[in-house]
Coordinates of C-alpha atoms in Angstrom, one line a residue:
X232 CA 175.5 0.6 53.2
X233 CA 178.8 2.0 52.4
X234 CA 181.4 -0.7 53.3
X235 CA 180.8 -3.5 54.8
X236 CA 184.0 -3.8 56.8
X237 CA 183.8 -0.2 57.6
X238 CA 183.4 -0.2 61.2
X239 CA 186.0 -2.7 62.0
X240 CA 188.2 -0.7 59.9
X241 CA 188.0 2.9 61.0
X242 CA 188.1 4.7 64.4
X243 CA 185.3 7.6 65.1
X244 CA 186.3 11.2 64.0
X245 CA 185.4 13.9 66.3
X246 CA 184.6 17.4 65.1
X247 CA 187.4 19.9 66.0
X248 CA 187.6 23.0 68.3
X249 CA 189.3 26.4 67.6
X250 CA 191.7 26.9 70.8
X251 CA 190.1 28.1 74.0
X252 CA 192.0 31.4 74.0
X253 CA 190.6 32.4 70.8
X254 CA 187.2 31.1 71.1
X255 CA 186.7 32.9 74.4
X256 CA 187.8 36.6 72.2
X257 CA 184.3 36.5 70.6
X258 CA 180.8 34.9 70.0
X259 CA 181.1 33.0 67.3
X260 CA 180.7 29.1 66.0
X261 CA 184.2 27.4 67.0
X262 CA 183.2 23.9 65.6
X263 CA 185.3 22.6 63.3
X264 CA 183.3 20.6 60.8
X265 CA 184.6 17.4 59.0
X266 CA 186.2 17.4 55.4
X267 CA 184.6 15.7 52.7
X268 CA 187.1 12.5 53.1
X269 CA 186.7 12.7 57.0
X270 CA 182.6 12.1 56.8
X271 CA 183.0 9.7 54.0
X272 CA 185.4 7.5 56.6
X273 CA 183.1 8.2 59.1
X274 CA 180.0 7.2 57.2
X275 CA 182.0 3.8 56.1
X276 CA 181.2 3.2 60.1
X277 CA 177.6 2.4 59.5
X278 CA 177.0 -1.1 60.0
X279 CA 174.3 -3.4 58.2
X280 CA 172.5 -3.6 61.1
X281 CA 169.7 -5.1 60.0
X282 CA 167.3 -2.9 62.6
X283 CA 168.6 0.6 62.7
X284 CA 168.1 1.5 66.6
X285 CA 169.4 5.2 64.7
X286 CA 166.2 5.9 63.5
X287 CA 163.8 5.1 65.9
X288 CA 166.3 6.7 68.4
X289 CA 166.1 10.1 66.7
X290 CA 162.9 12.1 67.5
X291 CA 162.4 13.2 63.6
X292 CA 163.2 9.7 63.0
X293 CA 165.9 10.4 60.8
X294 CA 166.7 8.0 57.5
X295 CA 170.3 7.9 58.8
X296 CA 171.8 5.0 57.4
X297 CA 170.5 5.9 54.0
X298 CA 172.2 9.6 54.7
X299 CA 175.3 7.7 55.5
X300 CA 175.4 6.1 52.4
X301 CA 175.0 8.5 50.3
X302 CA 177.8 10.7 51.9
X303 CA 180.0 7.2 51.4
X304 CA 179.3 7.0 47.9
X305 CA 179.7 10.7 47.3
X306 CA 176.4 11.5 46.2
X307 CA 176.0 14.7 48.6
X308 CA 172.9 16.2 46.5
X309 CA 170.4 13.2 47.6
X310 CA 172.0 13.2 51.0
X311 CA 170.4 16.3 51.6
X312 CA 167.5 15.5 50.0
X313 CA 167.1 12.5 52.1
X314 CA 168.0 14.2 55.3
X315 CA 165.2 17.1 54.6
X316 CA 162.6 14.6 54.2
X317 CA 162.7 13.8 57.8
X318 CA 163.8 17.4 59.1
X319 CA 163.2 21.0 58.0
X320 CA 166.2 22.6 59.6
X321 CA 169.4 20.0 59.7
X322 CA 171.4 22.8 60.6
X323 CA 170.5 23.2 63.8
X324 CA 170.2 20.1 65.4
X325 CA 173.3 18.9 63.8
X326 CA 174.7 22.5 66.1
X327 CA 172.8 21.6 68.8
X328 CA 171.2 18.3 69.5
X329 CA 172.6 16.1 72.0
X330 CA 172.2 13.4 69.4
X331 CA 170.5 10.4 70.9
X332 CA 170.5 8.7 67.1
X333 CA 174.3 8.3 68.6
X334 CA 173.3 6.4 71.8
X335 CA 171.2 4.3 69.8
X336 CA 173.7 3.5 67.4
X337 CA 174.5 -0.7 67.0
X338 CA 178.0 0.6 67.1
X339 CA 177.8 2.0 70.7
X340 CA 176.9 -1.4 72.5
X341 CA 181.0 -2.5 72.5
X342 CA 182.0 0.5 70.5
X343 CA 182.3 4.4 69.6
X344 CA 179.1 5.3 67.8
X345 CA 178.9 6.0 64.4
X346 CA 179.4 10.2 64.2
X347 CA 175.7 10.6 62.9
X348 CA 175.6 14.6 64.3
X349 CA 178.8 15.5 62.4
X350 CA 178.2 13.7 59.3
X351 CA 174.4 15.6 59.6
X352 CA 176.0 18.8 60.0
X353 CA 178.6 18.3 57.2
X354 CA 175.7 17.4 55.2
X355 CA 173.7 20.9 55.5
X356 CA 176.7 23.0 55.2
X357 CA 177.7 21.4 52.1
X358 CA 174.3 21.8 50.7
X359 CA 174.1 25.7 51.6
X360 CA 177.0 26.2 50.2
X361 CA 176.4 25.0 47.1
X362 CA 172.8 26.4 47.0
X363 CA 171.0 23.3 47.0
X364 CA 168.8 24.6 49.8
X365 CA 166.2 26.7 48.0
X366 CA 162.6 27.4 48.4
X367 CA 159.5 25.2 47.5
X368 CA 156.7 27.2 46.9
X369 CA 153.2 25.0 46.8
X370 CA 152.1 24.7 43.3
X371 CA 148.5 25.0 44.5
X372 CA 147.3 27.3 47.2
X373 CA 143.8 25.4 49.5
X374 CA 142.9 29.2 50.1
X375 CA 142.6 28.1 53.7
X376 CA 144.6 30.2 56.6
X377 CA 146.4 28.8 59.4
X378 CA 147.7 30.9 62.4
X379 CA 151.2 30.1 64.1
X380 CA 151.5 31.1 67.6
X381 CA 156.0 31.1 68.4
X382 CA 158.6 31.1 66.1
X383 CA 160.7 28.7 67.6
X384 CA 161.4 25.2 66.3
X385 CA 158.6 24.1 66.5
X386 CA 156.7 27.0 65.1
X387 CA 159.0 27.1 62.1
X388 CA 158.9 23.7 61.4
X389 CA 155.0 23.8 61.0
X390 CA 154.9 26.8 59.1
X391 CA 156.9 25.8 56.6
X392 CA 155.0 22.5 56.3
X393 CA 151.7 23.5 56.2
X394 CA 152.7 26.7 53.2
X395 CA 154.0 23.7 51.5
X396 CA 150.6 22.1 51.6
X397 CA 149.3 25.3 50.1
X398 CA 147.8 27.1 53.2
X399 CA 148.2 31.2 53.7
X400 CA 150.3 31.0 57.2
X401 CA 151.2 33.8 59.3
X402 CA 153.7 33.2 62.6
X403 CA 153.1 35.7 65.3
X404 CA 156.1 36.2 67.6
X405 CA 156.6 38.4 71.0
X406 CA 159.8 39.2 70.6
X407 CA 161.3 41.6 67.5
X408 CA 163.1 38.6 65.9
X409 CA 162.2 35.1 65.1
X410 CA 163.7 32.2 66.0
X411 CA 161.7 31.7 70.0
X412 CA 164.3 30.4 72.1
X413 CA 166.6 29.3 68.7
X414 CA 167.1 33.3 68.9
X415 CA 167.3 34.3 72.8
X416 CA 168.1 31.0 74.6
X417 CA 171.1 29.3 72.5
X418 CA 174.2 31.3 72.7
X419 CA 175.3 32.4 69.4
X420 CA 178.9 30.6 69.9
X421 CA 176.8 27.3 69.9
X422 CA 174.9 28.6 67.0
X423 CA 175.2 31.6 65.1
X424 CA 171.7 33.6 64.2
X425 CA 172.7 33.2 60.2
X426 CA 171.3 30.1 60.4
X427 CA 168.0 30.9 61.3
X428 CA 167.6 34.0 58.9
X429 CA 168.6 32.2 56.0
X430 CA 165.6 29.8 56.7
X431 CA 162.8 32.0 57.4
X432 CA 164.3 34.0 54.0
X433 CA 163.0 30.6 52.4
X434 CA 159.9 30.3 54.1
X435 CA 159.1 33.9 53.1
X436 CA 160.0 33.0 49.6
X437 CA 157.5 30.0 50.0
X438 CA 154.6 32.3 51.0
X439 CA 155.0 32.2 55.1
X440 CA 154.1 35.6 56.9
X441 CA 156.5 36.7 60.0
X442 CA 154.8 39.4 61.8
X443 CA 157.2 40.0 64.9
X444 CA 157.0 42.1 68.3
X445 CA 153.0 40.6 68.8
X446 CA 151.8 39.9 72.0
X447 CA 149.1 37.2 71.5
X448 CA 146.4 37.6 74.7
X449 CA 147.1 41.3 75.9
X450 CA 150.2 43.1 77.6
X451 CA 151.5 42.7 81.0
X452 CA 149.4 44.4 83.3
X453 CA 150.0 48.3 83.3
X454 CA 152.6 48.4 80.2
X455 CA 152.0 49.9 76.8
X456 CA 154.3 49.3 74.6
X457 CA 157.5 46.6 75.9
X458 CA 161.3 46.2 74.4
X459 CA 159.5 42.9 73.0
X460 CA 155.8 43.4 71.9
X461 CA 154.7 46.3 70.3
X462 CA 150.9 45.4 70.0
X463 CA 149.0 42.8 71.1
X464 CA 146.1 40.5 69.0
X465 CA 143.5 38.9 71.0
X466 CA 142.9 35.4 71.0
X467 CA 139.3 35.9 69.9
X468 CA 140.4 38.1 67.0
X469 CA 142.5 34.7 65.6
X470 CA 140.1 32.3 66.0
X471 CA 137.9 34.9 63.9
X472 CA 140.6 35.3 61.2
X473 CA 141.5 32.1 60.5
X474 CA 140.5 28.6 59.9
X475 CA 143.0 27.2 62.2
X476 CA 145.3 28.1 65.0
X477 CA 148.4 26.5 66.0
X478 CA 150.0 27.4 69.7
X479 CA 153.8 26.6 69.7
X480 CA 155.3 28.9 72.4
X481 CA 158.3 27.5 74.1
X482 CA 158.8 26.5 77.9
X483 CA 159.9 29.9 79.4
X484 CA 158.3 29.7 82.9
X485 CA 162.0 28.8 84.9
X486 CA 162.0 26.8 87.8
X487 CA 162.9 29.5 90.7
X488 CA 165.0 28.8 94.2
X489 CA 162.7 30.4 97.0
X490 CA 165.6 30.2 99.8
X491 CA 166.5 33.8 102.1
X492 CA 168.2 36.2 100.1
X493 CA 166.8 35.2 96.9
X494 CA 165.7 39.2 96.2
X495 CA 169.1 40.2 97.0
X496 CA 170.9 42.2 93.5
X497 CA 173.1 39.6 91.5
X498 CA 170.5 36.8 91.7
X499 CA 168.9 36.3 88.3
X500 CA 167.3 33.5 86.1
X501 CA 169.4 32.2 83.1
X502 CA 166.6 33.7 80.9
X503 CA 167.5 37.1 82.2
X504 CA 171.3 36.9 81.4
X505 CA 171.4 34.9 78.1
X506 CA 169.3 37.0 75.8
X507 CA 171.4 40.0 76.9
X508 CA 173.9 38.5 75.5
X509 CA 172.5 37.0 72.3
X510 CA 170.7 41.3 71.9
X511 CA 174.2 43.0 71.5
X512 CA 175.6 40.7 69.1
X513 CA 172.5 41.3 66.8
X514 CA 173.5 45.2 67.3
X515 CA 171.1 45.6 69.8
X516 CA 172.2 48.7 72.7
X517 CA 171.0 47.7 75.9
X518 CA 171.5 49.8 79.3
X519 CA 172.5 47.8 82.4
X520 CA 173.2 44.4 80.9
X521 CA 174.3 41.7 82.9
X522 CA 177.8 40.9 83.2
X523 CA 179.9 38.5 84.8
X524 CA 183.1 40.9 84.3
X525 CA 186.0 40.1 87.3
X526 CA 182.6 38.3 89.5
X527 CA 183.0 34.9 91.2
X528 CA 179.9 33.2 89.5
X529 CA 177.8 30.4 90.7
X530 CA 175.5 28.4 88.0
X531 CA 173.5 26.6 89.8
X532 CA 171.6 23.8 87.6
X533 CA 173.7 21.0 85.8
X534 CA 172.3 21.1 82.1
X535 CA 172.7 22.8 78.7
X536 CA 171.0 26.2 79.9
X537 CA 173.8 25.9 83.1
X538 CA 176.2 25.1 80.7
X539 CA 175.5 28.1 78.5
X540 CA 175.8 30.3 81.5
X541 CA 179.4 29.2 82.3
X542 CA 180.3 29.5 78.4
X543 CA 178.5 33.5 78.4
X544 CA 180.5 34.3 82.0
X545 CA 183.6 33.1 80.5
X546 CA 183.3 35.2 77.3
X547 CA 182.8 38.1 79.7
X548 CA 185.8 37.5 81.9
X549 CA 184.7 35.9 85.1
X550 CA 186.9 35.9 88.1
X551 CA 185.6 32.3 88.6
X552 CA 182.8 30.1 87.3
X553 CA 181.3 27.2 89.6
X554 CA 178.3 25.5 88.4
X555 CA 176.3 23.7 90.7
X556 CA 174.4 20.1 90.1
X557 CA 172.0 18.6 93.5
X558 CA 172.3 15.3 92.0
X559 CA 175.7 12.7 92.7
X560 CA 177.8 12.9 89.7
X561 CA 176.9 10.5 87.1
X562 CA 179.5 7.7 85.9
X563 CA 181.9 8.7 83.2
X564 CA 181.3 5.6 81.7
X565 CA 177.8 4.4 80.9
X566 CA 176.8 0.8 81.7
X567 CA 176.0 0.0 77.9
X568 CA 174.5 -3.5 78.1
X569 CA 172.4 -1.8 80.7
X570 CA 171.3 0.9 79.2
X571 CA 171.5 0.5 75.2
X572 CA 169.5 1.4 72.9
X573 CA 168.0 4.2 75.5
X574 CA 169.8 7.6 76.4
X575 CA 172.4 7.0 79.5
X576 CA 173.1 8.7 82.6
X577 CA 176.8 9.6 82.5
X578 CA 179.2 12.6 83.3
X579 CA 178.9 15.3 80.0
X580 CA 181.4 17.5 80.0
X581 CA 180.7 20.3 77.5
X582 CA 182.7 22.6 75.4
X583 CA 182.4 25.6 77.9
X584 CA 183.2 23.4 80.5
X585 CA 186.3 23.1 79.1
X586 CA 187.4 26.4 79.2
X587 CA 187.0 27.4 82.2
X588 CA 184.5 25.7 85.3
X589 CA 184.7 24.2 88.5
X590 CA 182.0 21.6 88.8
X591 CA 180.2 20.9 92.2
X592 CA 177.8 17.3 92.6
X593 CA 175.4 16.4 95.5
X594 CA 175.1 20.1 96.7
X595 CA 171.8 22.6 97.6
X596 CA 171.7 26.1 98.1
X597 CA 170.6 27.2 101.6
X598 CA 170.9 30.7 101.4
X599 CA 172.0 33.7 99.3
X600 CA 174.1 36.1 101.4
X601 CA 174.3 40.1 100.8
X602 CA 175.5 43.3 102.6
X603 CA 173.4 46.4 101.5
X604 CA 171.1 44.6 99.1
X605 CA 174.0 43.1 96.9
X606 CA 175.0 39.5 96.7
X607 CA 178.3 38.4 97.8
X608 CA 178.1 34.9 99.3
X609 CA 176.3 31.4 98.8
X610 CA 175.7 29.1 101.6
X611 CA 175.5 25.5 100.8
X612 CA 175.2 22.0 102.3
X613 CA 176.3 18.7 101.3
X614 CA 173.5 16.1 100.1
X615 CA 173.0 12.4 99.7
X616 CA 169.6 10.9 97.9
X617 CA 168.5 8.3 100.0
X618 CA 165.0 6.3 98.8
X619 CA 164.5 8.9 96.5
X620 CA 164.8 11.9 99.0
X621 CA 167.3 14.2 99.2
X622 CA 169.0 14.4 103.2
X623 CA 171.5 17.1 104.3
X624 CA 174.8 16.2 105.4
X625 CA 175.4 17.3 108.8
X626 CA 178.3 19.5 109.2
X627 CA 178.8 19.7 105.1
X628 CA 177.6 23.4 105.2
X629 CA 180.0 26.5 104.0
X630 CA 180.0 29.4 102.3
X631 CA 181.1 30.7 99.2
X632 CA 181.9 34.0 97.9
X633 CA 179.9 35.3 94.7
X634 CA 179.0 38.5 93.3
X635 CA 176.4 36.9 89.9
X636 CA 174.2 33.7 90.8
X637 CA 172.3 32.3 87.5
X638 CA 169.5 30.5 88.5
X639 CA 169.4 27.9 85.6
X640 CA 167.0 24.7 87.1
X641 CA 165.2 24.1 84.1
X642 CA 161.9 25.0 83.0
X643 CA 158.5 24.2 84.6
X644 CA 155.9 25.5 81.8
X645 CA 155.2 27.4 79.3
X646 CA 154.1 30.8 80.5
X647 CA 150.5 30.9 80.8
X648 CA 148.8 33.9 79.8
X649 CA 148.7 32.5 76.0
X650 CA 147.1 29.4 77.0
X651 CA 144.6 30.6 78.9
X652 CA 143.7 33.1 76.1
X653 CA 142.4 31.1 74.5
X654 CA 140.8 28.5 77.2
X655 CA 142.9 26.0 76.4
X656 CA 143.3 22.9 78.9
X657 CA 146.0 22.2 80.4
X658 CA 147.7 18.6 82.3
X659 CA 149.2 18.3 85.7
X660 CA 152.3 20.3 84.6
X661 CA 150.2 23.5 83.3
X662 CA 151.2 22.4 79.8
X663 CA 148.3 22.7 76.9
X664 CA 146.9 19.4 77.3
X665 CA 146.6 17.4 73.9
X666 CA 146.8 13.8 72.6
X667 CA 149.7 12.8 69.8
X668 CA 148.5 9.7 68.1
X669 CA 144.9 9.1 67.9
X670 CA 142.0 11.2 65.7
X671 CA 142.6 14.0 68.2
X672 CA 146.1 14.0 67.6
X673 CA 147.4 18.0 69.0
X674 CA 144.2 19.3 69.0
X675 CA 143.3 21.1 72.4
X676 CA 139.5 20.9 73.4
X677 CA 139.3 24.3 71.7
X678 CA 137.5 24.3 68.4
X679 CA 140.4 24.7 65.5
X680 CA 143.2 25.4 68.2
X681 CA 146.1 22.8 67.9
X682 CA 149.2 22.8 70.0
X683 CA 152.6 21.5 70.0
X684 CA 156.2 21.4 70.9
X685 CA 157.2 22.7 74.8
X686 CA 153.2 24.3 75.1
X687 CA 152.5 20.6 74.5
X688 CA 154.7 18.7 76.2
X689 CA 157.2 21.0 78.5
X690 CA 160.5 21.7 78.4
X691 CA 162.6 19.6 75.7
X692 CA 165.0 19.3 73.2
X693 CA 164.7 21.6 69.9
X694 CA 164.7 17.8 68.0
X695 CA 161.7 17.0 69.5
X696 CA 160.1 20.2 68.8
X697 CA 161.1 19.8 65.0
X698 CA 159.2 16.2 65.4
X699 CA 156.1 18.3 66.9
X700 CA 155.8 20.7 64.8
X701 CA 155.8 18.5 61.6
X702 CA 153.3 16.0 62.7
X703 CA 151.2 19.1 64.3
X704 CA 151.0 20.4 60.7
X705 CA 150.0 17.1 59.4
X706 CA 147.0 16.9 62.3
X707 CA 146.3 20.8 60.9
X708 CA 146.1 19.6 57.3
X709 CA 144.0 16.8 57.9
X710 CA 141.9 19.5 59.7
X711 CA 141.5 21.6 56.8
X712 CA 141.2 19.2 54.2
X713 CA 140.0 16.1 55.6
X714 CA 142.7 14.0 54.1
X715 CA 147.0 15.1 54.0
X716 CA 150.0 14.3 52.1
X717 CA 152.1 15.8 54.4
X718 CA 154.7 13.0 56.4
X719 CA 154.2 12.1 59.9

C-alpha cells in the first residue's frame, strides 16, 4: 500500500465537469479526469485492509489495491499492466461503470470510498497516451477457429482472448459498426466512439476478423437488404465452419408499456431514439430522426438507459424533460452498516440529471393521450407498494402535457431469433440457458456453441459482460485444447 496514514489524511477527489452550458452545445466526453498528483493523493486513500472487499466487489475482480499502489508510487507503466490482467478494456468501465469496487470499499463503511473508477480511468488514458497500449499477437497459432456472435463487451472481450491464445477468430455483428450496444446504446457524451475503434485497431493487429452488417439466422421476414445487415449467414453454415461458436448478443428485447394510446405517434422505446443520435455523430444522414426539439418529454424508467434519454433530449433542446420512476424514491443516504460490502439502494442523481430534469417517484402511466394520431398528453396515478404489490392512490390521477414519450423500462431478453437459430435453450427469462462454474461452464446444450454476457444472463452491466466474455473464452479454450492458460 501506498501510505499508511493515507486515508485519515486525505479527503476523496471527484472527477470534474465542464459547465452545463457548454456540455449541452455538443456530444462530447465532459469528464474531467484527475492530474497525476490528484490520483496519487487519491490512491494514498487505500487502506491495508487486510481483505480487500474491492476486489471481490468488482465483477472482473479487479487487483485494485495493487493498481493503487502503483499509481502512489508513480510507477504508471505496471499500473496498467496490472489493471489489463484483470480487464481488456479499462477505458470503458472506468467511463461507464457504476463502480461497485467503490461500494465495497473498507473506506465506505464510516467514510467516502476510495475513488477506484477515476484512479482506473486516469490509469488508461495515461497509458494510451503514452503508447503503452499496443497489440499482442499470439506467438503460436492452434490452427483452430472460433466464431463470435456480437461485438459488444462481451464479444470483444472474448475475441481478443481467445486470438491471444492463438485461435483464428472472426466477430460477426448486425449492425455496420462494432461495438453492440458500446456503439448504439451509450451516448457518445458518456463515451466517445474513439475509444472503441482504437481497440478493435489492436485486436485486428492481433489477428481478430470484424465482418460487420451480418445477420446471423436470416432477415426479418419480407426485407432484403436493412440499414443494419446486409447479408445474413445461417446458423448451420457456422457450426460447419468452425470448431467453436460463441453467442454474445446483447439484451435488446425492451420491456414495452401496453396501456391505451401506446400506438399513438411520439411514443417510442429508448432503443429507437438513442442510436439516432449516436448515427449522425459518426456522419451518418438519417431521414426523420427523432428529436426532442421545443417537446415536453416524459422518460419514463428510472435507470441509466432513462437517464441517457434526459441527457440526448437536453442536447436537442427540450421544452421540458420529466423522467418517470414507479418505485418510492430511494434514501439519499444509504444505511451502510446495513448494507456494506453489497451495492445500496439510494437516490443517484446523474450528470444529465443535472442539467436539466424534473424527477417523478411512486407514479404509473395509465394512458397515453393523442388528437389525430399524435401524442400530446400522459395520464398518471399516484402509487404506493404495499406487501410487494403496487395499489393506486385514489384521487392521485392527472394529466400531463407531452409531445415525445421514451419508453426506457429496461430490457427483458435478448432478442430471440439468434438463439433459436441455433436451438439453443433457453431459462425462465428466454435467456440462452448455460452453467458458469462447473465442467459445463457457458456451454449451451448445443454441440460447440458457448454463450455469454446479456444472451447468458439478461440485461447487465458492460463490467459484467467484460467478466463473461473472459471466462467464456477460457471455457472455449479448454474446449479446443483440452487444457487453457487463459485467466478466469
Amino acid at each position: 500500500m501506498g501510505k499508511v496514514t493515507g486515508f485519515m489524511e486525505y479527503e476523496r477527489i471527484e472527477e470534474g465537469y465542464e459547465p452545463v452550458p457548454k456540455r449541452l452545445k455538443n456530444y462530447k466526453e465532459f469528464v474531467i479526469g484527475l492530474k497525476d498528483e490528484q490520483a496519487k493523493v487519491q490512491a494514498a486513500r487505500c487502506m491495508d485492509c487486510g481483505t480487500p472487499f474491492c476486489n471481490s466487489g468488482c465483477p472482473v475482480n479487479n487487483i485494485i489495491p495493487d493498481f493503487n499502489d502503483l499509481v502512489f508510487q508513480g510507477d504508471w507503466k505496471n499500473a496498467i499492466t496490472v489493471l489489463h490482467s484483470t480487464n481488456n478494456f479499462p477505458e470503458f468501465t472506468g467511463r461507464i461503470c457504476p463502480a461497485p469496487c467503490e461500494a465495497a470499499c473498507t473506506l465506505n463503511v464510516n467514510d467516502d470510498a476510495v475513488g477506484i473508477k477515476s484512479i482506473e480511468h486516469a490509469i488508461i488514458d495515461r497509458a494510451w497516451a503514452e503508447g503503452w497500449v499496443t497489440p499482442q499477437p499470439a506467438k503460436v497459432k492452434t490452427g483452430k477457429t472460433v466464431a463470435v456472435v456480437g461485438s459488444g463487451p462481451a464479444g470483444l472481450a472474448a475475441a481478443q482472448q481467445l486470438a491471444r491464445a492463438g485461435h483464428s477468430v472472426t466477430v460477426f455483428e448486425k449492425n455496420d459498426r462494432i461495438g453492440g450496444l458500446l456503439r448504439y446504446g451509450i451516448p457518445d457524451f458518456k463515451m466517445e466512439k474513439d475509444h472503441i475503434d482504437r481497440r478493435v485497431a489492436q485486436m485486428q493487429a492481433e489477428g481478430v476478423v470484424f465482418r460487420t452488417g451480418v445477420i446471423v439466422g436470416s432477415l426479418p421476414e419480407g426485407s432484403k437488404v436493412t440499414n443494419w445487415a446486409k447479408e445474413s449467414i445461417s446458423a448451420e453454415q457456422l457450426k460447419a465452419e468452425f470448431d467453436a461458436v460463441l453467442l454474445t448478443g446483447g439484451a435488446e428485447q425492451s420491456r414495452d408499456l401496453p396501456v391505451p394510446g401506446r400506438d399513438l405517434d411520439g411514443v417510442h422505446f429508448a432503443m429507437e431514439f438513442l442510436p439516432q443520435q449516436n448515427k449522425l455523430n459518426a456522419g451518418d444522414k438519417l431521414k426523420g430522426q427523432l428529436r426532442a426539439d421545443g417537446k415536453n418529454v416524459i422518460v419514463i424508467g428510472g435507470g441509466d438507459t432513462g437517464s441517457d434519454c434526459v441527457g440526448t433530449s437536453n442536447r436537442h433542446g427540450a421544452k421540458s424533460v420529466t423522467q418517470f420512476e414507479v418505485m418510492p424514491q430511494p434514501p439519499e443516504v444509504e444505511d451502510r452498516p446495513l448494507t456494506w460490502p453489497y451495492w445500496p439502494i439510494k437516490l443517484r442523481t446523474s450528470s444529465s440529471h443535472e442539467e436539466g430534469c424534473e424527477r417523478e417517484f411512486a407514479i404509473a402511466t395509465k394512458e397515453f393521450l393523442g388528437e389525430k394520431g399524435k401524442l400530446t398528453g400522459v395520464k398518471t396515478v399516484r402509487v404506493q407498494w404495499q406487501g410487494g404489490k403496487m395499489i393506486e392512490i385514489e384521487g392521485s390521477e392527472q394529466i400531463l402535457k407531452a409531445e415525445l414519450v421514451l419508453l426506457a423500462m429496461g430490457f427483458i431478453s435478448p432478442v430471440a431469433s439468434v438463439i433459436d437459430a441455433f436451438g439453443v435453450e433457453k431459462d425462465g427469462r428466454g435467456n440462452a440457458k448455460a452453467a458458469t462454474e462447473n465442467a459445463q461452464a457457458y456451454r449451451s446444450n448445443i454441440d460447440k456453441v458457448f454463450v455469454a454476457g446479456d444472451m447468458r444472463r439478461g440485461q447487465s452491466l458492460v463490467v459484467w459482460a467484460i467478466r463473461e466474455g473472459r471466462q467464456a473464452a477460457r471455457a472455449v479454450d479448454e474446449f479446443l485444447m483440452g487444457r487453457s492458460v487463459l485467466p478466469r
